[in-house]
């Protein structure tokens, strides 16, 4: 009774009438309880439940409860309490119900703490010595395939936690959804303002458990040396093309050489090739030969066509005269060149089409002879670049091993035993233990994060730094304090810059990604949860394959797709547009589809190059696993820029200058589960219309320098593939 009086005095400011009313009411309640003790015990739980439901529906209850969890001041608005009491129908208080339920127990004061799920999240990442474990969903003791259960507690978990709390504190409303707990202490996240990914989508990709890979852990000093040597290798390539063939290196041909070499390389460096068969790269050889004697660019005007025809004839004649050619070859080429010069003098008013037709005729007559005399020289260029790359790999590895030795880490690592079982895919991990990393500094310039190491600054937008932070939190388990986060981000950015070059817009087309609405449609209509070719910078899902397992594994990469062997799942594949890489991709996909009886599906996006058609496109169109094919016309769809992590928001999307072929490769079980039915396909095609540029009012005229560069690059790649091969 003293407690009730104190409460009434606190609520009414010491008013006597209010105290008397509350004391009388309390006495009546106690008397009634003594007369019907058994009935009260039976109905108390139902009464409390009804009161709790009514309080949840009351919009003012949450504010009152948060400010006064013990219910000491949980009164109604002034005036309402008295009238309710006078009418004899006073509304039951939440605190009163609680007192009745626990009348015989001592009530401890409640301490406000955030409600957390009972199941912890254990992210999977490249670690030093531990053996690979099951996916995060299984490590977290959640047997469902839906990994989203790791990120938010289920209603059952919340209810169970709330029930346990009700023994010592008043019941509280069950939230509709609880926030995901952080797996480890981390810096405060940088909130993104525009999001081009969905990292909460769980995986449905199932693989056989695999051991950690024997790659050396990344180090910024090693990345600096590798970057310097890669720049030198690019310079060697440029000098050889200029000195031996009198041409500039074909645009992005060095980057395509790296992609083609790494598809077959058995060397130990993640970037530079050193153990390839054949030595002469088909990609580099083809692209250099296509630019001999001159590069044939796209022609828009009549005068350009006339100059191009004249220049080609002159260059062909000069090359035949300066190389070892038979007399018959020299005679044939010179006769065709002179005939072209005479035609140019006689037809000063010819049309653009006339000039292009004449150029095509000259190429057919002289091209094979020019290629024959240039073949040995071009092969020598390809071979020399490859051998120089091998020497650079030795230098980089020596420095890397020296750093390991300084950290008392042996070059030899034990191979852990791997269980023969199926698991959900998890980030690739390194067999070598993590080594101490020097510190990288961070500062911001407006919306750009600048990460500095030894005076070299790598830049990334705030949004994408936040994305890398989330990926790191999901995937890395050897750095719970985020001490190595910035240094590893620096290594990641330095690696991709080394691969794609420092030229304006150089290499950005190799990192191009599908628009966000397309990914959403792929996930909703066809269950796609995995990207076969992506990077931490441009991925949409948190599970993906990428080019560099050592730097990307900390951010969720599953390694190279060509060594990734899923048993089931739904996948999206948008490979870099290199012919040899795309051909290797098709070979790997057909092998996977043929070996699995579980649902397996690949939706492939590649350019529709028809003059001549690429081997990968032809093979997929003729594959027994092809279920459906769609052609998206050129300039009617868009891609996301490869430099999206640093470019302006309005420059992220650019128009595709070539048509894109969508091909569904599925085994029987995959076709049954993710059949490309007309309504699903229609939803996917509609998603191509909902791109970022078309939805932005300011982007109608935003074909800025970046998007223009992207178009030029795509045109150059399209032409390099469509040029007649010698």
Tab-separated table of C-alpha atoms in Angstrom, residues 23 53 77 83 113 133 153 163 173 242 244 253-254 264 267 284 309 341 350 459-460 549 562-563 569 580 673 713:
chain	number	residue	atom	x	y	z
A	23	UNK	CA	-5.541	3.583	-1.865
A	53	UNK	CA	-2.044	-6.509	-26.875
A	77	UNK	CA	-3.443	12.156	-19.772
A	83	UNK	CA	-13.144	10.363	-15.008
A	113	UNK	CA	19.488	-3.169	-23.117
A	133	UNK	CA	34.301	-24.775	-42.687
A	153	UNK	CA	16.547	-12.856	-35.796
A	163	UNK	CA	9.693	-14.536	-22.884
A	173	UNK	CA	6.369	-5.382	-27.615
A	242	UNK	CA	56.417	1.164	-82.445
A	244	UNK	CA	59.147	-3.224	-85.113
A	253	UNK	CA	45.212	-5.242	-75.996
A	254	UNK	CA	47.635	-5.509	-73.065
A	264	UNK	CA	45.705	-20.726	-68.640
A	267	UNK	CA	52.335	-19.552	-62.313
A	284	UNK	CA	47.909	-10.336	-78.480
A	309	UNK	CA	42.367	3.960	-98.251
A	341	UNK	CA	46.483	4.982	-106.482
A	350	UNK	CA	33.688	8.887	-105.184
A	459	UNK	CA	40.796	7.011	-54.261
A	460	UNK	CA	37.336	5.557	-53.811
A	549	UNK	CA	41.569	-14.442	-54.774
A	562	UNK	CA	37.456	-21.229	-63.927
A	563	UNK	CA	38.449	-23.045	-60.710
A	569	UNK	CA	22.675	-22.837	-57.824
A	580	UNK	CA	39.800	-16.762	-75.130
A	673	UNK	CA	13.357	-25.009	-61.276
A	713	UNK	CA	36.448	1.617	-76.001
